[in-house]
Tab-separated table of N, CA and C in Angstrom:
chain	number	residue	atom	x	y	z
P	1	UNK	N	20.037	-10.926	-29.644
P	1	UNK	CA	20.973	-9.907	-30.060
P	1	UNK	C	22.386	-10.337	-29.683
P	2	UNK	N	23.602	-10.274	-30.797
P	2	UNK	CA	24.708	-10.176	-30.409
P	2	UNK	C	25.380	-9.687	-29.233
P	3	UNK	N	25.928	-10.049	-28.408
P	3	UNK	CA	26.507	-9.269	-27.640
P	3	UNK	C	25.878	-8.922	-26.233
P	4	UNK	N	24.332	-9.439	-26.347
P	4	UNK	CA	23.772	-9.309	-24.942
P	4	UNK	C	24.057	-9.635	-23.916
P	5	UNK	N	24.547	-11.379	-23.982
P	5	UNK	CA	24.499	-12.293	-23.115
P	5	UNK	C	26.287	-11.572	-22.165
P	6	UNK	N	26.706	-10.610	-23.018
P	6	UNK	CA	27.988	-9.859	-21.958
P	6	UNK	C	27.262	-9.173	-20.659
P	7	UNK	N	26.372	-8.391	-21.065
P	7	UNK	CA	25.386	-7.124	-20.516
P	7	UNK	C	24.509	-7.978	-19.275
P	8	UNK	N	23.943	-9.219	-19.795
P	8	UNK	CA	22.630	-9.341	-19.273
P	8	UNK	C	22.993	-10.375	-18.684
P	9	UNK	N	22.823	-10.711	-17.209
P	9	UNK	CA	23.149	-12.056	-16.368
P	9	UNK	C	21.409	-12.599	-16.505
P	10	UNK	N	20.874	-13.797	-17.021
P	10	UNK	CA	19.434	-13.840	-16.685
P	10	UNK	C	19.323	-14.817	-15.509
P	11	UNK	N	18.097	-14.493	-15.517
P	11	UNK	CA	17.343	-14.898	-13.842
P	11	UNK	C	16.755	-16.328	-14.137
P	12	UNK	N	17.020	-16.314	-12.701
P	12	UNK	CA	16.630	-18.202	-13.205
P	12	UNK	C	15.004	-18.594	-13.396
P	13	UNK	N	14.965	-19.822	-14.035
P	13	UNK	CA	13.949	-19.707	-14.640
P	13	UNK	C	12.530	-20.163	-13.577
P	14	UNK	N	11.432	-19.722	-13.919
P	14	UNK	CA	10.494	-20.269	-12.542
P	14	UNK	C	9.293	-20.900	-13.199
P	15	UNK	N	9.089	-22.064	-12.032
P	15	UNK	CA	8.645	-22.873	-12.577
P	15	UNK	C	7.080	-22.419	-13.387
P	16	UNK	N	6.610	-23.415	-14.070
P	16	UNK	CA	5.332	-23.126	-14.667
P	16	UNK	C	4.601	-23.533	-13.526
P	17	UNK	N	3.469	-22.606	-13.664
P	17	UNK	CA	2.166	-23.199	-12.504
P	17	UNK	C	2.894	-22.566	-11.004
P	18	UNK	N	3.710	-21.984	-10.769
P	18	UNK	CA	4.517	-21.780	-9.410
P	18	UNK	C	3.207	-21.689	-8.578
P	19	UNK	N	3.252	-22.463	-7.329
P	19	UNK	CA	2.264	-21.497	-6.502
P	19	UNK	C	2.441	-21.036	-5.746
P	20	UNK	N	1.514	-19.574	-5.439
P	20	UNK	CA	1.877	-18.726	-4.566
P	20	UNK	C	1.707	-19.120	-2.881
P	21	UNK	N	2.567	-19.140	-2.563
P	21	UNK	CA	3.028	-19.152	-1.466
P	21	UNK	C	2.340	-18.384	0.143
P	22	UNK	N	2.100	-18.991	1.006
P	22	UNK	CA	2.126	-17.759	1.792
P	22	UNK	C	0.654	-17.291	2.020
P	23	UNK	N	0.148	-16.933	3.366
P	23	UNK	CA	-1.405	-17.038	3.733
P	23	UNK	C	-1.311	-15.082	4.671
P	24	UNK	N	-2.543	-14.754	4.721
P	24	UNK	CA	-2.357	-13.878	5.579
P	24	UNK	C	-1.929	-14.000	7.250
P	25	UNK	N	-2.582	-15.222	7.414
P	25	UNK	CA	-1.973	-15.466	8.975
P	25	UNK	C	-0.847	-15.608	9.016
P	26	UNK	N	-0.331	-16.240	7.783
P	26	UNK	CA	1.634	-16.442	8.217
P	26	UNK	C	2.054	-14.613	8.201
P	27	UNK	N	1.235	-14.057	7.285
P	27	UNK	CA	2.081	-12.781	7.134
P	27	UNK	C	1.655	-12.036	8.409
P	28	UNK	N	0.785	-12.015	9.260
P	28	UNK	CA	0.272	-11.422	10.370
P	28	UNK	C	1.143	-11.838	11.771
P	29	UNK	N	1.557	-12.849	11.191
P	29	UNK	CA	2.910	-12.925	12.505
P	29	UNK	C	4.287	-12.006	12.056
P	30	UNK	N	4.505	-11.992	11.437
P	30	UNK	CA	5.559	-10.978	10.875
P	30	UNK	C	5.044	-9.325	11.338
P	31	UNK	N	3.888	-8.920	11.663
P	31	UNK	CA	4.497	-7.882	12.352
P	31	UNK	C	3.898	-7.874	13.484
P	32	UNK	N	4.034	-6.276	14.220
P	32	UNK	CA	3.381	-6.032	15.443
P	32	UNK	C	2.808	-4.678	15.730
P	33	UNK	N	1.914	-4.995	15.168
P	33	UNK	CA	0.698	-3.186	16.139
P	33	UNK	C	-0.803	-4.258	16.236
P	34	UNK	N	-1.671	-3.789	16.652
P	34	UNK	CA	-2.727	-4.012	17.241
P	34	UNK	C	-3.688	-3.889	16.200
P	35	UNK	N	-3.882	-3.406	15.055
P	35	UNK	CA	-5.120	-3.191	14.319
P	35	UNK	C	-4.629	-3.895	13.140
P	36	UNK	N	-3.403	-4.381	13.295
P	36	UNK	CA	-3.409	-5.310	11.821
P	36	UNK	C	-4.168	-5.951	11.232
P	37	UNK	N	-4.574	-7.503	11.941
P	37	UNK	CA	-5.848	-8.218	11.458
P	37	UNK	C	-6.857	-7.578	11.742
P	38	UNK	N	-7.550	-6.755	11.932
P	38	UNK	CA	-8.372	-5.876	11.680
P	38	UNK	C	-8.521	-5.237	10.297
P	39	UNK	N	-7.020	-4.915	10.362
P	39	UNK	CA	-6.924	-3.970	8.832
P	39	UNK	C	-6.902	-4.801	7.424
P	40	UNK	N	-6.334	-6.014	7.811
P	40	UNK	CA	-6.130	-7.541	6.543
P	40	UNK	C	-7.747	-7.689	5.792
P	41	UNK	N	-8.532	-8.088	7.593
P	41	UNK	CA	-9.922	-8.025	7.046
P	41	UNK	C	-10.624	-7.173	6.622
P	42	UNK	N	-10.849	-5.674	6.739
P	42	UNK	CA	-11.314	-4.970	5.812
P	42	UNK	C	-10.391	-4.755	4.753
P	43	UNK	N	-9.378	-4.711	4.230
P	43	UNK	CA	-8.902	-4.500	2.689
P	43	UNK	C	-8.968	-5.648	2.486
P	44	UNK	N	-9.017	-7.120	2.667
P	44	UNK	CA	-9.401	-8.154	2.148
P	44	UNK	C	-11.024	-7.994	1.517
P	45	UNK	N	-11.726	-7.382	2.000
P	45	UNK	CA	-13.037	-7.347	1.125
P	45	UNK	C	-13.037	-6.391	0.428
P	46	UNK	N	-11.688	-5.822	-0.558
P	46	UNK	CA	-12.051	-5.415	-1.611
P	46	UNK	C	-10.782	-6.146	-2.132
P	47	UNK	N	-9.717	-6.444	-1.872
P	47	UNK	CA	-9.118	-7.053	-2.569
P	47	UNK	C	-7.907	-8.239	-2.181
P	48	UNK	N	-7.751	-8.995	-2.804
P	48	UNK	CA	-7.175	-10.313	-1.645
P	48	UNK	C	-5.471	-9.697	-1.598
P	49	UNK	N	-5.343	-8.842	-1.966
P	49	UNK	CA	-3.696	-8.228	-1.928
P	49	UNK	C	-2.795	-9.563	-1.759
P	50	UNK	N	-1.261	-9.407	-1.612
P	50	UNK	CA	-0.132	-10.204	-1.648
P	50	UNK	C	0.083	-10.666	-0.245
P	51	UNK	N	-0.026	-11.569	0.271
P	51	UNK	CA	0.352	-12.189	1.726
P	51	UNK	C	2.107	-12.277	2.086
P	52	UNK	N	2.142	-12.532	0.520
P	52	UNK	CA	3.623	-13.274	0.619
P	52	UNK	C	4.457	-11.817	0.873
P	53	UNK	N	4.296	-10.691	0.351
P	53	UNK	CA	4.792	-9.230	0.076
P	53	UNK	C	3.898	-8.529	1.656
P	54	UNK	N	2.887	-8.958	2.067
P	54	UNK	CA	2.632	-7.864	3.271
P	54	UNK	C	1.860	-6.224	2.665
P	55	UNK	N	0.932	-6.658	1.427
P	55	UNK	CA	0.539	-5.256	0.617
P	55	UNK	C	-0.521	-5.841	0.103
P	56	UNK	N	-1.100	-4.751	-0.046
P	56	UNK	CA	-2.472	-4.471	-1.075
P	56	UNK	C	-1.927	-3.960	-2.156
P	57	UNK	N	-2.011	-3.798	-3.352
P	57	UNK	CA	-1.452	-2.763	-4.269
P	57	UNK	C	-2.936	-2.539	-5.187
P	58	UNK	N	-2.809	-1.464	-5.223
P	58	UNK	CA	-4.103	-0.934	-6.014
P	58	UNK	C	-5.481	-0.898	-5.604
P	59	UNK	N	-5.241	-0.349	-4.260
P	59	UNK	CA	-6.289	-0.522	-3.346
P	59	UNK	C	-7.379	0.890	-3.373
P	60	UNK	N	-8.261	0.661	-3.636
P	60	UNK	CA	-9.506	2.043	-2.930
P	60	UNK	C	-9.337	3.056	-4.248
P	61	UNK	N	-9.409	2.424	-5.592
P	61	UNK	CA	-9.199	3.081	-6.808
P	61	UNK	C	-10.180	4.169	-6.890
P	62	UNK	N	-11.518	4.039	-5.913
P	62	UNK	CA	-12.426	5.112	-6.550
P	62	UNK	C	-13.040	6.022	-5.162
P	63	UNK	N	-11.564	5.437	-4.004
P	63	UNK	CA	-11.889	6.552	-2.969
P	63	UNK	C	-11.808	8.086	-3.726
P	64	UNK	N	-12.472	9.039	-2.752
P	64	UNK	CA	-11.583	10.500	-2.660
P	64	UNK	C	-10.311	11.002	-2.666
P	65	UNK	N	-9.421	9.806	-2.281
P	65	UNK	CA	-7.947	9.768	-1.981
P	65	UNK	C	-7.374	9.236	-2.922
P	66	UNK	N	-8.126	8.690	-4.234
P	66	UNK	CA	-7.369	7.869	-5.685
P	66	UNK	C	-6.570	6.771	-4.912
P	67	UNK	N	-6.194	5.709	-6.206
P	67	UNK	CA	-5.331	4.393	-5.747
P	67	UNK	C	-4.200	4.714	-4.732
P	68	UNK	N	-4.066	4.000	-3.873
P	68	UNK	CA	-3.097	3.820	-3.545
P	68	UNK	C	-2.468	2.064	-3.075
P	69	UNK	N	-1.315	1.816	-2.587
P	69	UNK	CA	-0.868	0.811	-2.041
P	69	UNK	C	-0.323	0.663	-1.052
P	70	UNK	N	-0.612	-0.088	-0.087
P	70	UNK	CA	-0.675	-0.469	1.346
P	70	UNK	C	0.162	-1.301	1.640
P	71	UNK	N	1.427	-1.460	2.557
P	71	UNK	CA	2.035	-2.075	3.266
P	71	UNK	C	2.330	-2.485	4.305
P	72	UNK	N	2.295	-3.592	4.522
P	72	UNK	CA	2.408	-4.287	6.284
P	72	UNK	C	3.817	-4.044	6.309
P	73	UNK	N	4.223	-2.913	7.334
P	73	UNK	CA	6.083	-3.427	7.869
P	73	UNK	C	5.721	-3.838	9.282
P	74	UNK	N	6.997	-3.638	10.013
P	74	UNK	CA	6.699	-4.247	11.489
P	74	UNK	C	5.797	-3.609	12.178
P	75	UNK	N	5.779	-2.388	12.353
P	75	UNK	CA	4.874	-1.755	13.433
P	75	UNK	C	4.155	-0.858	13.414
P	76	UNK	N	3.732	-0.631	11.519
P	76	UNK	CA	2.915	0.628	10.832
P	76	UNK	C	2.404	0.011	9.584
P	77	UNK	N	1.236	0.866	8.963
P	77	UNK	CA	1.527	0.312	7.894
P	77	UNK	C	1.730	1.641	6.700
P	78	UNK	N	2.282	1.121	5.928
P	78	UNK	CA	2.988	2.650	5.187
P	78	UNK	C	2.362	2.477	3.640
P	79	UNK	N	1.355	3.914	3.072
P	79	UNK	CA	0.709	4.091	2.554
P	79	UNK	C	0.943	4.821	1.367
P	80	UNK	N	1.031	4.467	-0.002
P	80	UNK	CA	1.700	5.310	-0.873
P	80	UNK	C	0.446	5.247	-1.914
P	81	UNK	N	0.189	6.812	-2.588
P	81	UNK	CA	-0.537	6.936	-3.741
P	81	UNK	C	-0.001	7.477	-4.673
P	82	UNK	N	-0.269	7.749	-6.248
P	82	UNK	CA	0.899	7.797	-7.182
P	82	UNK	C	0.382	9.285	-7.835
P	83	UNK	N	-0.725	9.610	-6.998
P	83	UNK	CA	-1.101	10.825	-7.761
P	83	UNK	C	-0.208	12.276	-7.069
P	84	UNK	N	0.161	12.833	-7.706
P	84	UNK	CA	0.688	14.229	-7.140
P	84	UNK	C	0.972	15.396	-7.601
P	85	UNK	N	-0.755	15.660	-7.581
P	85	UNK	CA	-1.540	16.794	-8.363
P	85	UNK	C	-1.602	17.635	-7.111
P	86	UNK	N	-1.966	18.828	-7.634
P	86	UNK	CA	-2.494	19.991	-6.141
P	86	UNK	C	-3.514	19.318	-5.846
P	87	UNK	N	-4.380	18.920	-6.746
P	87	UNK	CA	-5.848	18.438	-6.011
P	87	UNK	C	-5.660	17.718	-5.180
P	88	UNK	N	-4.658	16.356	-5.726
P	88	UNK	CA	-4.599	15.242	-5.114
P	88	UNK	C	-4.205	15.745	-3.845
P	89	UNK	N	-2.945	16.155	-3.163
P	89	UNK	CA	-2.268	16.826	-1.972
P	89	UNK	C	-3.333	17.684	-1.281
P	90	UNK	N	-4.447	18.383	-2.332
P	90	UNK	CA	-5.681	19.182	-1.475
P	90	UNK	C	-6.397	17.959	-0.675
P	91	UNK	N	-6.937	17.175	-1.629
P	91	UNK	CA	-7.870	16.447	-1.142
P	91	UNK	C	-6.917	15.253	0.185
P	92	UNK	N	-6.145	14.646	0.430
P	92	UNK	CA	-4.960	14.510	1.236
P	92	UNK	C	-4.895	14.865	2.314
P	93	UNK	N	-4.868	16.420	2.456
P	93	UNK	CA	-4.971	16.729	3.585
P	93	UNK	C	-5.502	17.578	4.221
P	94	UNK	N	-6.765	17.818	3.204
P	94	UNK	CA	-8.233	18.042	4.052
P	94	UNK	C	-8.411	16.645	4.805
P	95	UNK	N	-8.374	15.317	4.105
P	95	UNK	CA	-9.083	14.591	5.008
P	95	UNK	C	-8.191	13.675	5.570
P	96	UNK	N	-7.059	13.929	5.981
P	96	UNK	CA	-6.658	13.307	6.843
P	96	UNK	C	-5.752	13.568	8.008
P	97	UNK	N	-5.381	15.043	7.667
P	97	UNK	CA	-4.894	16.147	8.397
P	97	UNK	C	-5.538	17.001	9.625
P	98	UNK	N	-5.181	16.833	11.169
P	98	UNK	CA	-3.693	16.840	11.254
P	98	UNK	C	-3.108	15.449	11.993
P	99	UNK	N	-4.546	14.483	12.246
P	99	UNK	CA	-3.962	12.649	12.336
P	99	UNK	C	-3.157	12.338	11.968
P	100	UNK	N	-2.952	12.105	10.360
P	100	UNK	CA	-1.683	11.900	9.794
P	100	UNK	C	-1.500	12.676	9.217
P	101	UNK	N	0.367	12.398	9.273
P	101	UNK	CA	1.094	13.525	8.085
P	101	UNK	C	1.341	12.995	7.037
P	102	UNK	N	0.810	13.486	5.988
P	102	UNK	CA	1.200	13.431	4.752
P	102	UNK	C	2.559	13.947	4.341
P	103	UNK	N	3.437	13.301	3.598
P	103	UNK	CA	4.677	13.499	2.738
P	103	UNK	C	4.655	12.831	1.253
P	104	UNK	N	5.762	13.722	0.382
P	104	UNK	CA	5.924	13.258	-0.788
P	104	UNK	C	6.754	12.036	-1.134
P	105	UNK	N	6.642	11.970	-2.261
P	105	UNK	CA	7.746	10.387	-2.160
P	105	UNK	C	7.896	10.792	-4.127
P	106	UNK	N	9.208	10.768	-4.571
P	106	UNK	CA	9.308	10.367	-6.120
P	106	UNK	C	9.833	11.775	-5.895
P	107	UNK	N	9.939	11.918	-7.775
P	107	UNK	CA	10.234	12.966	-8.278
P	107	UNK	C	9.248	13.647	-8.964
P	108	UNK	N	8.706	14.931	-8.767
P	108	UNK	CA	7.264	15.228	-9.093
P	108	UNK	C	7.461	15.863	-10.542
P	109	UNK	N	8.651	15.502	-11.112
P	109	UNK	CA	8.786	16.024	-12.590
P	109	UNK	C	8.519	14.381	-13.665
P	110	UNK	N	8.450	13.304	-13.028
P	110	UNK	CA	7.670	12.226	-13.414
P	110	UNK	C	7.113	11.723	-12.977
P	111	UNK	N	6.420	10.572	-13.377
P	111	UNK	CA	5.260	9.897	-13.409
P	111	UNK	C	4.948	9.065	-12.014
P	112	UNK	N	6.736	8.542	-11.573
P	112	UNK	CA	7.011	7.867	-10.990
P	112	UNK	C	7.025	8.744	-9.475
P	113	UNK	N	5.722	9.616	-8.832
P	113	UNK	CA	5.805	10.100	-7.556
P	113	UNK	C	4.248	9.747	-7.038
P	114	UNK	N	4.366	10.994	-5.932
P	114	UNK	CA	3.003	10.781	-5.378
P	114	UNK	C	3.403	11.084	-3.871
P	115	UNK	N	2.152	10.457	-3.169
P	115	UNK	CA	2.638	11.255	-1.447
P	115	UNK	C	2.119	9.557	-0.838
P	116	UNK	N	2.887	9.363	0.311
P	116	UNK	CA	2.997	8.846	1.395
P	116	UNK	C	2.919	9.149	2.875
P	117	UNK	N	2.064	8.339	3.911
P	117	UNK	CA	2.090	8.574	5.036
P	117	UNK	C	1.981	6.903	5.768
P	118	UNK	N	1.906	7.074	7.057
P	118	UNK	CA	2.423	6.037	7.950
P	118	UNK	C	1.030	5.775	8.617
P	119	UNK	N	0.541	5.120	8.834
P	119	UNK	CA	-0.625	4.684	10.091
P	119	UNK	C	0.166	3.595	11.455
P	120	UNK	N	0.188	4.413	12.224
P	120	UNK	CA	0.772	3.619	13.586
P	120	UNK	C	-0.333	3.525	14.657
P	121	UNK	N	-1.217	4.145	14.892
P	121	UNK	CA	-2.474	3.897	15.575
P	121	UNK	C	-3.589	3.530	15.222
P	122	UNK	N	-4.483	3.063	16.080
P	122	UNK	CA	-5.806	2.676	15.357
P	122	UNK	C	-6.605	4.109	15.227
P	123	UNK	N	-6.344	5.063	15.935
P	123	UNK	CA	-6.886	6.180	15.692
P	123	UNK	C	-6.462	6.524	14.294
P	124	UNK	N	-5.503	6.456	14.010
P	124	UNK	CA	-5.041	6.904	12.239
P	124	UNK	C	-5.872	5.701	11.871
P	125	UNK	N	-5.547	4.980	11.893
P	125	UNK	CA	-6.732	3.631	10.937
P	125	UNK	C	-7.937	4.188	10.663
P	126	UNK	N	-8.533	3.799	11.821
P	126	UNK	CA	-10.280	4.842	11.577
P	126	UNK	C	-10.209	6.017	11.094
P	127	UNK	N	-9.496	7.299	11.393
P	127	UNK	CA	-9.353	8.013	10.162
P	127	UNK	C	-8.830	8.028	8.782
P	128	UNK	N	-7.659	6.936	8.322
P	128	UNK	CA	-7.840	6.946	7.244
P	128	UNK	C	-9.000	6.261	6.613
P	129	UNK	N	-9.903	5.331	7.429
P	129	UNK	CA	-10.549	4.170	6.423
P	129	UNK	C	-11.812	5.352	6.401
P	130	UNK	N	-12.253	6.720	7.201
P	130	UNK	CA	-13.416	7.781	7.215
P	130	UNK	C	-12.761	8.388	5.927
P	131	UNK	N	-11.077	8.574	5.181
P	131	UNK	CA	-10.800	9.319	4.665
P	131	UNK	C	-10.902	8.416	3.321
P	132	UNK	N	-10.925	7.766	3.134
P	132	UNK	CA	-11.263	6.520	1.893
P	132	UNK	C	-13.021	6.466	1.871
P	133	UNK	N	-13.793	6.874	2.576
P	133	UNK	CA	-14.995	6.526	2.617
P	133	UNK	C	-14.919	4.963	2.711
P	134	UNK	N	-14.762	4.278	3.707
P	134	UNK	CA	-14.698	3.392	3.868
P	134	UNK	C	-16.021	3.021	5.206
P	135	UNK	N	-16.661	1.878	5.040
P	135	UNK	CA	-18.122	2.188	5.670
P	135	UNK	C	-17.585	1.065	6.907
P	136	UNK	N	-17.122	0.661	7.752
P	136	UNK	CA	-17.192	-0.569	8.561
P	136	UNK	C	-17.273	-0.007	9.840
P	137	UNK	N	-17.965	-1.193	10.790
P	137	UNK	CA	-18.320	-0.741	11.871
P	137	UNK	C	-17.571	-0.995	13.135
């Protein structure tokens, strides 16, 4: 189109074949709480998530709790799902309430919301992974 190349700065180009970068152990030094590699290895057996990013995305699609996506920051890991229905918020925090607090995140007049909470203990861990039906011992 005429006139784009004013509008649009493009991004540089990446290579073909790029490879991805980046292991869970490198990303497991990047933060610090106690149940991390703990937590890598059980969401690693359902899905090999992003090492390089510190996330699962699209994790536990057919819990009670619907998809959500999982993030390693430094000293929590912070938990976002995209549903934010009454049910969804019912079912939320029947089962994970009053361990963790649940909050909203987005704008609930689009698509683009849902609710978020934080896991900073291993006590929240084991209750969220009881609130996912999650079976490990």
């Amino acid at each position: 189109m005429p006139g784009v190349d004013d509008l649009y700065v493009r991004r540089s180009v990446r290579a073909a074949g790029a490879e991805v970068s980046g292991s869970w152990e490198e990303a497991l030094k990047q933060v610090n709480f106690a149940f991390a590699k703990r937590a890598v290895d059980i969401f690693r057996k359902r899905i090999e998530g992003s090492p390089q990013r510190r996330a699962f995305n699209s994790i536990y699609a057919g819990s009670p709790l619907g998809r959500m996506s999982i993030a390693f920051k430094k000293k929590y890991l912070k938990v976002y799902t995209v549903d934010q229905s009454a049910e969804a918020e019912k079912t939320l925090k029947e089962r994970l309430s009053p361990v963790i607090t649940v909050n909203s995140w987005g704008n609930e007049n689009t698509k683009n919301s849902g609710f978020t909470f934080t896991i900073e203990t291993t006590e929240q861990l084991e209750h969220f992974l009881r609130g996912v039906g999650e079976t490990v011992a």
